[in-house]
Coordinates of C-alpha atoms and ligand atoms in Angstrom, one line a residue:
Chain A
M282 CA 0.0 0.0 0.0
K283 CA 1.3 3.4 -0.9
I284 CA 0.3 6.5 1.1
L285 CA 1.0 10.1 0.2
V286 CA 0.9 12.7 2.9
A287 CA 0.6 16.5 2.1
F288 CA 2.9 17.9 4.8
K289 CA 3.0 21.7 5.2
R290 CA 5.4 23.9 7.0
V291 CA 3.7 26.7 9.0
I292 CA 4.7 29.3 11.6
D293 CA 4.8 27.8 15.1
P294 CA 1.2 27.7 16.3
D295 CA 2.1 29.2 19.6
A296 CA 4.0 32.2 18.1
R297 CA 2.5 35.6 18.5
I298 CA 1.4 36.6 15.0
K299 CA 1.9 40.2 14.0
L300 CA 2.2 42.2 10.8
T301 CA 5.3 43.7 9.4
A302 CA 5.7 47.5 9.8
D303 CA 4.4 48.2 6.3
R304 CA 1.5 45.7 6.9
S305 CA 2.2 43.8 3.7
G306 CA 2.7 40.5 5.3
V307 CA 3.2 38.6 8.6
D308 CA 6.4 39.4 10.4
T309 CA 8.5 36.3 10.1
D310 CA 11.6 37.7 11.8
S311 CA 12.5 35.5 14.7
V312 CA 9.6 33.1 14.3
E313 CA 10.0 29.4 14.5
Y314 CA 8.6 27.1 11.8
K315 CA 7.0 23.8 12.5
A316 CA 5.0 21.2 10.6
N317 CA 1.3 22.0 10.5
P318 CA -0.2 20.1 13.6
F319 CA -2.9 18.5 11.4
C320 CA -0.2 17.3 9.0
E321 CA 1.5 15.6 11.9
N322 CA -1.7 13.7 12.6
A323 CA -2.0 12.8 8.9
L324 CA 1.6 11.5 8.9
E325 CA 1.2 9.5 12.1
E326 CA -1.9 7.8 10.7
A327 CA -0.2 7.0 7.5
L328 CA 2.8 5.5 9.3
Q329 CA 0.5 3.3 11.5
I330 CA -1.4 2.1 8.4
A331 CA 1.8 1.4 6.6
E332 CA 3.2 -0.6 9.5
E333 CA 0.0 -2.7 9.6
H334 CA -0.4 -3.1 5.9
D335 CA 3.2 -3.3 4.7
G336 CA 3.1 0.1 3.0
E337 CA 5.3 3.0 2.0
V338 CA 4.7 6.6 3.1
V339 CA 5.8 9.5 0.9
L340 CA 5.7 13.1 1.9
V341 CA 4.7 15.9 -0.5
S342 CA 5.2 19.5 0.2
A343 CA 5.1 22.7 -1.9
G344 CA 7.4 25.5 -1.3
G345 CA 11.0 26.8 -1.5
P346 CA 14.2 25.0 -0.3
D347 CA 13.8 26.5 3.2
I348 CA 11.0 24.0 3.9
D349 CA 13.4 21.1 3.6
K350 CA 14.1 21.2 7.3
T351 CA 10.5 20.5 8.1
I352 CA 10.3 17.8 5.5
R353 CA 13.4 16.1 7.0
A354 CA 11.6 16.2 10.4
G355 CA 8.8 14.3 8.8
L356 CA 11.3 11.8 7.2
A357 CA 12.8 11.3 10.6
L358 CA 9.4 10.1 11.9
G359 CA 9.4 7.3 9.4
A360 CA 8.3 8.4 5.9
E361 CA 10.5 6.8 3.2
R362 CA 11.1 9.7 0.9
A363 CA 9.7 13.1 0.0
I364 CA 8.7 15.2 -3.0
R365 CA 9.1 18.9 -2.8
V366 CA 7.4 20.9 -5.5
E367 CA 9.4 24.0 -6.0
I368 CA 7.2 27.1 -5.8
E369 CA 7.5 30.4 -4.1
D370 CA 5.5 30.3 -0.9
T371 CA 3.9 33.7 -1.6
V372 CA 2.4 32.7 -4.9
L373 CA 0.4 29.8 -3.5
D374 CA -3.3 29.6 -2.7
S375 CA -5.0 26.4 -1.6
D376 CA -6.3 25.8 -5.1
L377 CA -2.9 26.0 -6.8
A378 CA -1.5 23.7 -4.0
A379 CA -4.4 21.4 -4.8
R380 CA -3.6 21.3 -8.5
V381 CA 0.0 20.6 -7.7
F382 CA -1.0 17.7 -5.4
A383 CA -3.4 16.3 -8.0
A384 CA -0.6 16.2 -10.5
V385 CA 1.7 14.5 -8.0
Y386 CA -1.0 12.0 -7.3
K387 CA -1.0 11.1 -11.0
E388 CA 2.7 10.4 -10.9
E389 CA 2.6 8.4 -7.7
E390 CA -0.8 6.7 -7.8
P391 CA -1.1 6.1 -4.0
D392 CA -4.0 4.2 -2.4
I393 CA -4.5 6.9 0.2
F394 CA -3.7 10.6 0.0
F395 CA -3.7 12.1 3.5
F396 CA -4.0 15.9 4.2
G397 CA -4.3 17.9 7.4
K398 CA -7.9 19.2 7.7
Q399 CA -6.6 22.8 7.7
A400 CA -3.4 24.7 7.5
I401 CA -3.2 26.8 10.7
D402 CA -1.8 29.8 8.7
S403 CA -4.3 30.0 5.9
D404 CA -7.1 28.3 7.9
N405 CA -8.6 27.5 4.5
N406 CA -9.7 23.9 5.1
Q407 CA -10.1 23.1 1.4
C408 CA -6.9 21.7 -0.1
G409 CA -7.8 18.0 0.4
Q410 CA -11.4 18.4 -0.8
L411 CA -10.2 20.2 -3.9
V412 CA -7.7 17.4 -4.7
A413 CA -10.4 14.8 -4.3
E414 CA -12.6 16.8 -6.7
Y415 CA -9.9 17.3 -9.3
L416 CA -9.2 13.5 -9.2
G417 CA -12.8 12.4 -8.9
L418 CA -12.0 10.5 -5.7
P419 CA -14.1 10.0 -2.6
Q420 CA -13.2 12.0 0.5
A421 CA -13.5 11.7 4.3
C422 CA -12.7 15.0 6.0
F423 CA -12.0 15.7 9.7
A424 CA -11.1 12.1 10.4
S425 CA -10.9 11.0 14.0
E426 CA -10.6 7.3 13.3
V427 CA -9.4 5.4 10.2
V428 CA -9.7 1.6 9.8
I429 CA -8.4 -0.1 6.6
D430 CA -9.8 -3.5 5.8
D431 CA -7.5 -6.6 5.5
D432 CA -7.5 -6.5 1.7
G433 CA -6.5 -2.8 1.7
E434 CA -9.5 -1.9 -0.4
V435 CA -11.8 0.0 1.9
A436 CA -11.2 2.7 4.5
T437 CA -13.9 3.1 7.1
V438 CA -13.5 6.6 8.5
T439 CA -15.2 8.3 11.5
R440 CA -15.5 12.0 10.9
E441 CA -15.9 14.8 13.5
V442 CA -18.9 16.8 12.4
D443 CA -21.2 19.4 14.0
G444 CA -23.7 17.4 16.1
G445 CA -21.8 14.1 16.5
L446 CA -19.6 11.5 14.8
E447 CA -20.3 10.3 11.4
T448 CA -18.8 7.1 9.9
I449 CA -18.5 6.5 6.2
A450 CA -16.8 3.9 4.1
L451 CA -14.6 4.8 1.1
T452 CA -13.4 2.5 -1.7
L453 CA -9.7 3.2 -2.2
P454 CA -8.1 5.2 -3.6
A455 CA -9.4 8.1 -1.5
V456 CA -8.5 11.4 0.1
I457 CA -8.6 11.6 3.9
T458 CA -8.1 14.8 6.0
A459 CA -6.9 14.4 9.6
D460 CA -8.4 16.0 12.6
L461 CA -6.4 16.4 15.8
R462 CA -8.0 13.5 17.7
L463 CA -7.0 11.0 15.0
N464 CA -3.9 10.0 17.0
T465 CA -1.0 11.2 19.1
P466 CA 2.0 11.9 16.8
R467 CA 5.2 10.1 17.8
F468 CA 8.5 11.8 18.5
A469 CA 11.6 11.2 16.3
K470 CA 14.4 9.1 17.8
L471 CA 18.0 10.4 17.4
P472 CA 19.2 7.6 15.0
D473 CA 16.2 8.2 12.8
I474 CA 17.0 11.9 12.7
M475 CA 20.5 11.0 11.5
K476 CA 19.1 8.6 8.9
A477 CA 16.6 11.2 7.7
G478 CA 19.5 13.3 6.5
R479 CA 20.2 10.6 3.9
K480 CA 16.7 10.1 2.7
T481 CA 15.7 11.5 -0.7
I482 CA 13.8 14.7 -1.3
D483 CA 12.9 14.7 -5.0
V484 CA 12.5 18.3 -6.2
M485 CA 10.0 18.9 -9.0
D486 CA 8.8 22.1 -10.5
L487 CA 5.6 23.1 -12.1
D488 CA 6.9 22.3 -15.6
D489 CA 7.6 18.7 -14.5
L490 CA 4.0 18.5 -13.5
D491 CA 2.7 20.1 -16.6
I492 CA 1.0 22.9 -14.7
E493 CA 0.9 26.0 -16.9
D494 CA -1.9 27.9 -15.3
T495 CA -0.5 29.5 -12.2
A496 CA -3.1 32.2 -11.8
L497 CA -4.3 32.4 -8.2
K498 CA -8.0 32.1 -7.7
I499 CA -8.0 33.9 -4.4
E500 CA -5.5 36.7 -3.9
L501 CA -4.6 38.5 -0.7
V502 CA -5.1 42.2 -1.1
S503 CA -4.4 43.5 2.4
L504 CA -3.9 42.3 5.9
E505 CA -4.9 43.8 9.2
E506 CA -4.8 43.0 12.9
P507 CA -8.3 42.8 14.3
S508 CA -9.1 45.6 16.7
A509 CA -8.2 44.5 20.2
R510 CA -11.1 43.9 22.6
Q511 CA -11.3 46.8 25.0
A512 CA -9.7 45.6 28.3
G513 CA -12.3 44.8 30.9
V514 CA -12.2 45.0 34.6
K515 CA -11.5 42.5 37.4
V516 CA -14.3 42.3 39.8
G517 CA -13.6 41.9 43.5
S518 CA -16.6 39.7 44.4
I519 CA -19.4 37.7 43.0
D520 CA -21.9 40.3 44.1
E521 CA -20.0 42.9 42.1
L522 CA -20.0 40.5 39.1
V523 CA -23.7 39.9 39.2
D524 CA -24.4 43.6 39.7
K525 CA -22.3 44.5 36.6
L526 CA -23.9 41.8 34.5
K527 CA -27.3 43.0 35.5
N528 CA -26.9 46.8 35.5
E529 CA -24.0 47.5 33.2
A530 CA -23.9 44.7 30.6
R531 CA -27.7 44.0 30.9
A532 CA -26.8 40.4 30.3
L533 CA -29.1 38.9 33.0
Chain B
M7 CA -31.4 34.6 -13.0
A8 CA -30.2 35.4 -9.5
N9 CA -26.8 36.7 -8.5
I10 CA -26.4 34.3 -5.6
L11 CA -27.3 30.7 -4.8
I12 CA -27.5 29.8 -1.1
V13 CA -27.3 26.1 -0.1
A14 CA -29.5 25.7 3.0
E15 CA -28.1 23.7 5.9
Q16 CA -30.6 21.4 7.5
S17 CA -30.6 18.5 9.9
G18 CA -33.4 16.0 10.1
G19 CA -35.7 18.2 8.1
E20 CA -35.1 21.3 10.4
L21 CA -33.5 24.4 9.0
K22 CA -30.2 25.4 10.6
K23 CA -30.1 29.0 11.7
G24 CA -26.7 29.6 10.1
T25 CA -28.5 29.5 6.8
L26 CA -30.1 32.8 7.7
A27 CA -26.7 34.3 8.2
A28 CA -25.9 33.3 4.6
V29 CA -29.1 35.0 3.6
Q30 CA -27.9 38.1 5.4
L31 CA -24.6 38.0 3.5
A32 CA -26.6 37.6 0.2
N33 CA -28.6 40.6 1.0
Q34 CA -25.4 42.6 1.6
L35 CA -24.0 41.3 -1.7
G36 CA -27.2 42.3 -3.5
G37 CA -28.6 41.2 -6.9
G38 CA -31.1 38.7 -5.6
F39 CA -30.7 35.1 -4.5
D40 CA -32.0 31.7 -5.0
V41 CA -31.9 28.9 -2.4
L42 CA -31.2 25.2 -2.8
V43 CA -32.5 22.7 -0.2
V44 CA -30.9 19.2 -0.5
G45 CA -32.0 16.2 1.5
S46 CA -34.7 13.6 1.9
G47 CA -38.0 14.7 3.2
V48 CA -37.0 18.4 3.3
G49 CA -40.1 20.0 2.0
G50 CA -40.6 21.7 5.4
V51 CA -37.2 23.4 5.1
A52 CA -38.1 24.8 1.8
T53 CA -41.4 26.1 3.2
A54 CA -39.6 27.6 6.2
L55 CA -37.5 29.6 3.8
Q56 CA -40.3 30.9 1.6
G57 CA -40.7 34.3 3.3
Y58 CA -37.1 35.4 3.1
G59 CA -37.1 36.9 -0.4
A60 CA -35.5 34.2 -2.5
G61 CA -36.3 34.4 -6.2
K62 CA -36.7 30.7 -6.3
I63 CA -36.2 27.7 -4.0
Y64 CA -34.8 24.7 -5.7
V65 CA -35.5 21.4 -3.8
A66 CA -33.4 18.3 -4.5
D67 CA -35.5 15.9 -2.4
D68 CA -34.4 12.3 -2.9
A69 CA -33.4 9.2 -0.8
V70 CA -29.8 9.5 -2.1
F71 CA -29.5 12.7 -0.1
G72 CA -30.9 11.2 3.0
N73 CA -27.5 10.9 4.6
Y74 CA -25.0 13.5 3.8
L75 CA -22.1 12.7 1.5
A76 CA -19.9 15.3 -0.2
Q77 CA -20.1 14.2 -3.8
P78 CA -24.0 14.0 -4.1
F79 CA -24.3 17.4 -2.3
K80 CA -21.7 18.8 -4.7
A81 CA -23.6 17.4 -7.7
A82 CA -26.9 19.0 -6.5
T83 CA -25.2 22.3 -5.9
V84 CA -23.6 22.4 -9.3
A85 CA -26.9 21.5 -10.9
A86 CA -28.7 24.3 -9.0
A87 CA -25.9 26.8 -9.8
E88 CA -26.4 26.0 -13.5
A89 CA -30.2 26.4 -13.2
S90 CA -30.0 29.7 -11.4
G91 CA -27.1 31.2 -13.2
A92 CA -25.7 32.4 -9.9
K93 CA -22.3 34.0 -9.7
F94 CA -21.9 33.5 -6.0
I95 CA -22.5 30.1 -4.3
V96 CA -22.9 30.5 -0.6
S97 CA -23.3 28.2 2.4
T98 CA -22.4 27.9 6.1
A99 CA -18.9 27.5 7.4
G100 CA -19.6 24.6 9.8
T101 CA -18.4 21.1 9.0
F102 CA -21.3 20.9 6.4
G103 CA -20.1 23.7 4.2
K104 CA -16.4 23.1 4.8
D105 CA -16.8 19.6 3.5
F106 CA -18.6 19.9 0.2
L107 CA -18.1 23.6 -0.9
P108 CA -14.5 23.2 -1.9
R109 CA -15.6 20.4 -4.2
V110 CA -18.2 22.7 -5.7
A111 CA -15.4 25.3 -6.3
G112 CA -13.2 22.7 -7.9
A113 CA -16.0 21.4 -10.1
I114 CA -16.9 24.8 -11.5
G115 CA -13.4 26.4 -11.5
A116 CA -14.4 28.9 -8.8
G117 CA -12.2 30.4 -6.1
M118 CA -13.4 29.7 -2.6
V119 CA -13.5 32.4 0.2
A120 CA -13.5 30.3 3.3
D121 CA -15.0 31.6 6.6
C122 CA -16.1 34.9 5.2
V123 CA -16.7 37.4 8.0
G124 CA -17.7 40.5 5.9
L125 CA -17.5 42.3 2.6
A126 CA -15.2 45.1 1.7
E127 CA -15.3 47.9 -0.9
G128 CA -14.7 46.9 -4.5
G129 CA -16.2 43.5 -4.4
L130 CA -13.6 42.2 -1.9
F131 CA -14.1 39.8 1.0
K132 CA -12.8 39.7 4.6
R133 CA -11.7 36.4 6.2
P134 CA -9.7 35.5 9.3
M135 CA -6.3 33.7 9.0
Y136 CA -3.8 32.6 11.7
A137 CA -6.5 31.7 14.2
G138 CA -8.2 35.1 13.8
N139 CA -5.0 37.0 14.6
I140 CA -5.1 38.4 11.1
I141 CA -8.0 39.6 9.0
A142 CA -7.3 39.3 5.3
T143 CA -9.0 41.2 2.6
V144 CA -9.1 39.0 -0.4
K145 CA -10.0 39.2 -4.1
A146 CA -11.5 36.4 -6.1
N147 CA -10.1 36.3 -9.6
T148 CA -12.7 33.8 -10.9
E149 CA -15.9 34.4 -12.7
R150 CA -17.9 32.5 -10.1
V151 CA -17.0 32.5 -6.4
V152 CA -17.8 30.0 -3.6
I153 CA -18.2 31.5 -0.1
S154 CA -18.6 29.8 3.3
V155 CA -20.1 32.2 5.8
R156 CA -19.0 32.4 9.4
A157 CA -22.5 32.7 10.9
S158 CA -21.4 34.3 14.2
E159 CA -20.3 37.4 12.3
F160 CA -23.7 38.1 10.7
D161 CA -27.2 38.7 12.1
N162 CA -29.8 36.3 11.0
A163 CA -31.8 37.7 8.1
S164 CA -35.4 38.6 9.0
P165 CA -38.4 37.5 6.9
V166 CA -39.5 40.0 4.3
G167 CA -42.8 38.4 3.4
G168 CA -44.0 37.1 0.1
E169 CA -43.7 33.4 -0.9
S170 CA -40.8 32.3 -3.0
P171 CA -41.8 29.7 -5.6
I172 CA -40.5 26.2 -5.0
E173 CA -39.1 24.1 -7.9
A174 CA -38.1 20.5 -7.8
L175 CA -34.5 19.9 -9.1
S176 CA -33.5 16.6 -10.5
V177 CA -29.8 15.7 -10.1
D178 CA -27.6 13.1 -11.7
V179 CA -25.4 12.1 -8.7
G180 CA -23.2 9.7 -10.7
D181 CA -21.1 7.0 -9.2
V182 CA -19.9 7.6 -5.7
A183 CA -17.2 5.5 -4.1
A184 CA -18.2 6.6 -0.6
R185 CA -21.0 5.1 1.4
F186 CA -22.7 6.2 4.7
V187 CA -22.3 3.8 7.5
S188 CA -23.6 5.4 10.7
F189 CA -24.1 8.6 12.7
D190 CA -23.6 8.8 16.4
A191 CA -25.4 12.0 17.4
T192 CA -24.4 14.0 20.5
E193 CA -27.5 13.9 22.6
S194 CA -28.3 17.1 24.4
E195 CA -31.4 18.9 25.6
R196 CA -29.5 22.2 25.6
P197 CA -29.4 24.7 22.8
E198 CA -26.8 24.4 20.1
L199 CA -23.5 26.0 20.7
T200 CA -23.6 28.1 17.5
E201 CA -27.2 29.2 18.1
A202 CA -27.3 29.9 21.8
D203 CA -27.7 33.4 23.4
V204 CA -25.5 32.3 26.3
V205 CA -22.6 29.9 26.2
V206 CA -20.8 28.6 29.3
S207 CA -17.5 26.8 28.7
G208 CA -15.2 24.9 31.0
G209 CA -11.5 24.2 30.8
R210 CA -9.0 21.8 32.2
G211 CA -9.1 23.4 35.6
L212 CA -12.3 21.5 36.2
K213 CA -10.2 18.4 37.1
D214 CA -12.0 15.6 35.3
G215 CA -15.1 14.7 33.2
P216 CA -17.6 14.0 35.9
T217 CA -16.5 17.2 37.9
F218 CA -16.8 19.2 34.7
W219 CA -20.5 18.3 34.4
N220 CA -21.1 18.7 38.1
V221 CA -19.9 22.3 37.8
M222 CA -21.2 23.2 34.3
N223 CA -24.6 21.6 34.3
P224 CA -26.2 23.8 37.0
L225 CA -24.5 26.9 35.5
A226 CA -25.9 26.1 32.0
D227 CA -29.3 25.5 33.6
V228 CA -29.5 28.9 35.2
F229 CA -28.8 30.6 31.8
S230 CA -30.5 28.1 29.6
A231 CA -27.1 28.1 28.0
A232 CA -25.2 25.8 25.6
V233 CA -22.1 24.2 27.1
G234 CA -18.7 24.5 25.4
A235 CA -15.2 23.3 26.3
T236 CA -11.6 23.7 25.4
R237 CA -9.6 21.2 23.3
A238 CA -7.7 20.1 26.4
V239 CA -11.0 19.0 27.9
V240 CA -12.5 17.2 24.9
D241 CA -9.2 15.5 24.2
S242 CA -8.8 14.1 27.7
W243 CA -12.2 13.5 29.1
D244 CA -14.5 11.0 27.4
E245 CA -17.6 12.5 29.1
V246 CA -17.2 15.7 27.1
P247 CA -17.8 15.1 23.4
N248 CA -15.6 16.5 20.7
D249 CA -18.2 18.7 19.1
M250 CA -18.3 20.8 22.2
Q251 CA -14.9 22.3 21.4
V252 CA -14.8 26.0 20.9
G253 CA -11.9 27.6 19.0
Q254 CA -9.8 27.9 15.9
T255 CA -10.3 24.2 15.1
G256 CA -13.6 23.7 16.8
K257 CA -16.8 25.9 16.7
V258 CA -16.8 29.6 16.5
V259 CA -19.4 31.3 18.8
A260 CA -20.4 34.9 19.4
P261 CA -23.2 34.7 22.0
K262 CA -24.6 37.6 24.0
L263 CA -22.9 36.2 27.1
Y264 CA -19.9 33.8 27.3
V265 CA -18.8 32.5 30.6
A266 CA -15.3 30.9 30.7
V267 CA -14.7 28.8 33.7
A268 CA -11.1 27.5 34.5
I269 CA -9.9 28.2 30.9
S270 CA -6.5 29.7 30.4
G271 CA -7.3 31.5 27.2
A272 CA -4.9 30.1 24.6
I273 CA -5.0 31.9 21.2
Q274 CA -6.7 28.9 19.6
H275 CA -9.5 29.1 22.2
L276 CA -9.9 32.8 21.9
A277 CA -10.3 32.5 18.1
G278 CA -13.6 30.8 18.8
M279 CA -15.2 33.1 21.3
K280 CA -13.5 36.5 21.4
N281 CA -16.3 38.2 19.4
S282 CA -18.9 37.3 22.1
K283 CA -20.8 40.4 23.3
T284 CA -20.0 40.1 27.0
I285 CA -17.3 37.8 28.3
V286 CA -17.0 36.6 31.9
A287 CA -13.9 34.7 33.0
I288 CA -13.5 32.8 36.3
N289 CA -9.9 31.6 36.8
K290 CA -7.8 31.2 39.9
D291 CA -4.7 32.5 38.1
A292 CA -4.8 36.3 37.9
E293 CA -2.3 36.2 35.0
A294 CA -4.4 33.9 32.8
P295 CA -4.6 35.4 29.3
I296 CA -8.4 34.9 29.3
F297 CA -8.6 38.0 31.4
Q298 CA -7.3 40.1 28.5
V299 CA -10.5 39.5 26.6
A300 CA -12.9 39.3 29.5
D301 CA -15.2 42.2 30.2
Y302 CA -15.5 41.0 33.8
G303 CA -12.8 38.8 35.3
L304 CA -13.1 37.1 38.7
V305 CA -9.9 35.6 40.2
A306 CA -11.3 32.8 42.2
D307 CA -11.5 29.0 42.6
A308 CA -14.2 27.8 40.3
F309 CA -15.4 25.1 42.7
Q310 CA -16.4 27.8 45.2
A311 CA -17.2 30.6 42.8
V312 CA -19.6 28.9 40.3
P313 CA -22.2 27.7 42.9
E314 CA -22.2 31.1 44.6
F315 CA -22.5 32.8 41.2
I316 CA -25.5 30.6 40.3
E317 CA -27.3 31.4 43.6
K318 CA -26.7 35.1 43.2
V319 CA -27.8 35.2 39.5
K320 CA -31.1 33.5 40.6
A321 CA -31.6 36.0 43.4
A322 CA -30.9 39.0 41.1
R323 CA -33.5 38.1 38.6
Ligands
FAD664 C1 -3.4 23.3 16.1 C2 -4.0 23.6 17.4 C3 -5.4 23.8 17.4 C4 -6.0 24.0 18.6 N1 -7.4 24.3 18.6 C5 -8.0 24.6 19.8 C6 -9.4 24.9 19.8 O1 -10.1 25.0 18.8 N2 -10.0 25.2 21.0 C7 -9.2 25.2 22.2 O2 -9.8 25.4 23.2 N3 -7.9 24.8 22.2 C8 -7.3 24.5 21.0 N4 -6.0 24.2 21.1 C9 -5.3 24.0 22.4 C10 -4.9 25.3 23.1 O3 -3.6 25.6 22.6 C11 -4.8 25.1 24.6 O4 -3.9 24.0 24.9 C12 -6.2 24.8 25.3 O5 -7.1 25.7 24.9 C13 -6.0 24.8 26.8 O6 -7.2 24.4 27.4 P1 -7.6 24.9 28.9 O7 -7.6 26.3 29.0 O8 -8.7 24.1 29.3 O9 -6.3 24.3 29.8 P2 -5.1 25.0 30.5 O10 -4.4 25.8 29.5 O11 -4.4 23.9 31.2 O12 -5.8 26.0 31.5 C14 -6.5 25.6 32.7 C15 -6.8 26.8 33.4 O13 -7.6 26.5 34.6 C16 -7.2 27.3 35.7 N5 -7.6 26.6 36.9 C17 -7.2 25.4 37.4 N6 -7.8 25.1 38.5 C18 -8.8 26.0 38.7 C19 -9.8 26.2 39.7 N7 -10.0 25.3 40.6 N8 -10.6 27.3 39.6 C20 -10.4 28.2 38.6 N9 -9.5 28.1 37.6 C21 -8.7 27.0 37.7 C22 -5.7 27.5 35.5 O14 -5.3 28.7 36.2 C23 -5.6 27.5 34.0 O15 -5.6 28.9 33.6 C24 -5.3 24.0 19.9 C25 -3.9 23.7 19.8 C26 -3.3 23.5 18.6 C27 -1.8 23.3 18.6
AMP665 N1 2.1 24.2 0.4 C1 1.7 23.1 1.0 N2 2.6 22.0 1.2 C2 2.1 20.9 1.7 N3 0.9 20.6 2.1 C3 0.0 21.6 1.9 C4 0.3 22.9 1.3 N4 -0.8 23.6 1.3 C5 -1.8 22.8 1.8 N5 -1.4 21.6 2.1 C6 -2.1 20.5 2.6 O1 -3.5 20.8 2.6 C7 -4.0 20.8 4.0 C8 -5.1 21.9 4.1 O2 -4.7 23.1 3.7 P1 -5.6 24.4 3.6 O3 -6.7 24.0 2.6 O4 -4.7 25.5 2.9 O5 -6.1 24.8 4.9 C9 -2.8 21.0 4.9 O6 -3.0 20.5 6.2 C10 -1.8 20.2 4.1 O7 -2.0 18.8 4.3

């Protein structure tokens, strides 16, 4: 079984996000980069399935050479090899990323293509779904449990949806997007980190993938920081709290 | 010909309120809108929407839509978009819209504006990024545009009278390699998180699952509130279901009153509640970041403070 995982590098989720002085972009001076948390869940699930079903896990990421460090961190966790599609970060929207991944799918023909449910920078939550549509594949988004049958033909996926948990069955090949409760990602062991340095990262560009149309469908025009909430007060007692709620906020 | 097609969200034949936020956005965009209702036995949903000013209400009522699957819902939406000629295709930004709308965008070559929180001059859209720490103004370069609406940022549209005509829509769903197996619904007598006027949420400071409910149930009762939780809570305590998570990667709420109990206030949690009208925080740590967004902060032990708060709210009414 071959499993592809779309693995994105993002700004550390705990970093304080602020704009550059000219407000043209997010200030990346002195920020740390990490793998998108949802992509870590996607990779972990892929590794577990590969261990059980004798499979191979391949990472795919789109971006410049500076994302190799994050890709290597994914390789250290157990992926066999990686493909990086060379593209300038700033000229990417989720749709172009999806067209890139659909093209990579055609080269690799995996049984499962895993994505994170959303990238915590764009918060777009659409790349996996778009890939599924471009390829005419079934999808299971927001997965919190994935079970592959013994023949490796059907994935039974539990999805976290508003109002409960929904279970659907997909005939492979299929696209699955990972939610955070899917699993607990493992940590890399030192020897594996050393080994990861020797694993292959194949670099492809848009020409290799026959992608000519690089026009963005959604373009960023400007960014702003939301107006901060006016600082409130600390109340000294519950009587004061109830009084303010009743007479000031009129919330009772 | 309408400018906009709204895909109604329903559950078990009941209209979801978020759909009315989508109507509000459509009214702001202007140019008239049609509605699509998809499901099995959803005639009542179509009727419920008749007074809101839609040019037409398309109804795809068929057993194949009885249980939600992305591809059939996409097929129905694409068919309705063709029939209506709409430029904008709009639905809610819960797990419903997030799941099938990107497929609609892919199918018709549209760009998708996810989690739209407002419109800007010149046909532009506003949407949050980075857990709401940045608001981006974006431009769609495509002829047609798919939009998911963050319902908490829009008022529900009010009825305008009249009676929109209803038209049955037949849809060729095609082959689908996905099949519905089961749905395990979260049972609750309480209002829905995204629709409630008051939300009370608990965090890891509440010790364990049973204690969480011992503290939060009476508090929710006194406000007829929905109950939310942090990710730390839903991840660790089986008694608290996942779909109660409020935040960047859970539900986004903006009730009239939000009461945060024993919640530290991580940015990912704030992303889901900081636009609430009035925020109350009860936390024993005076430095907890939740106090930076709280209108009224009380530094206290929740186990003592919450019962006293309940009694005094009752007395004050
Ligand atoms: C990619 C990603 C996505 C995430 N998405 C979400 C999300 O959508 N929603 C979300 O909530 N989190 C999310 N998180 C997790 C988030 O970062 C925090 O870990 C989480 O919100 C913390 O939950 P908490 O406040 O319950 O726990 P803690 O941070 O442990 O805080 C517990 C608080 O309780 C207080 N306390 C303890 N005992 C008492 C007492 N007796 N009385 C009063 N106060 C007490 C403490 O002072 C403390 O402030 C996400 C994280 C990541 C990385
Ligand atoms: N540039 C990228 N490189 C690798 N994976 C990506 C990239 N962009 C999106 N993805 C994948 O698509 C998922 C959803 O992204 P988004 O739709 O942008 O929120 C992410 O969790 C990744 O799995």
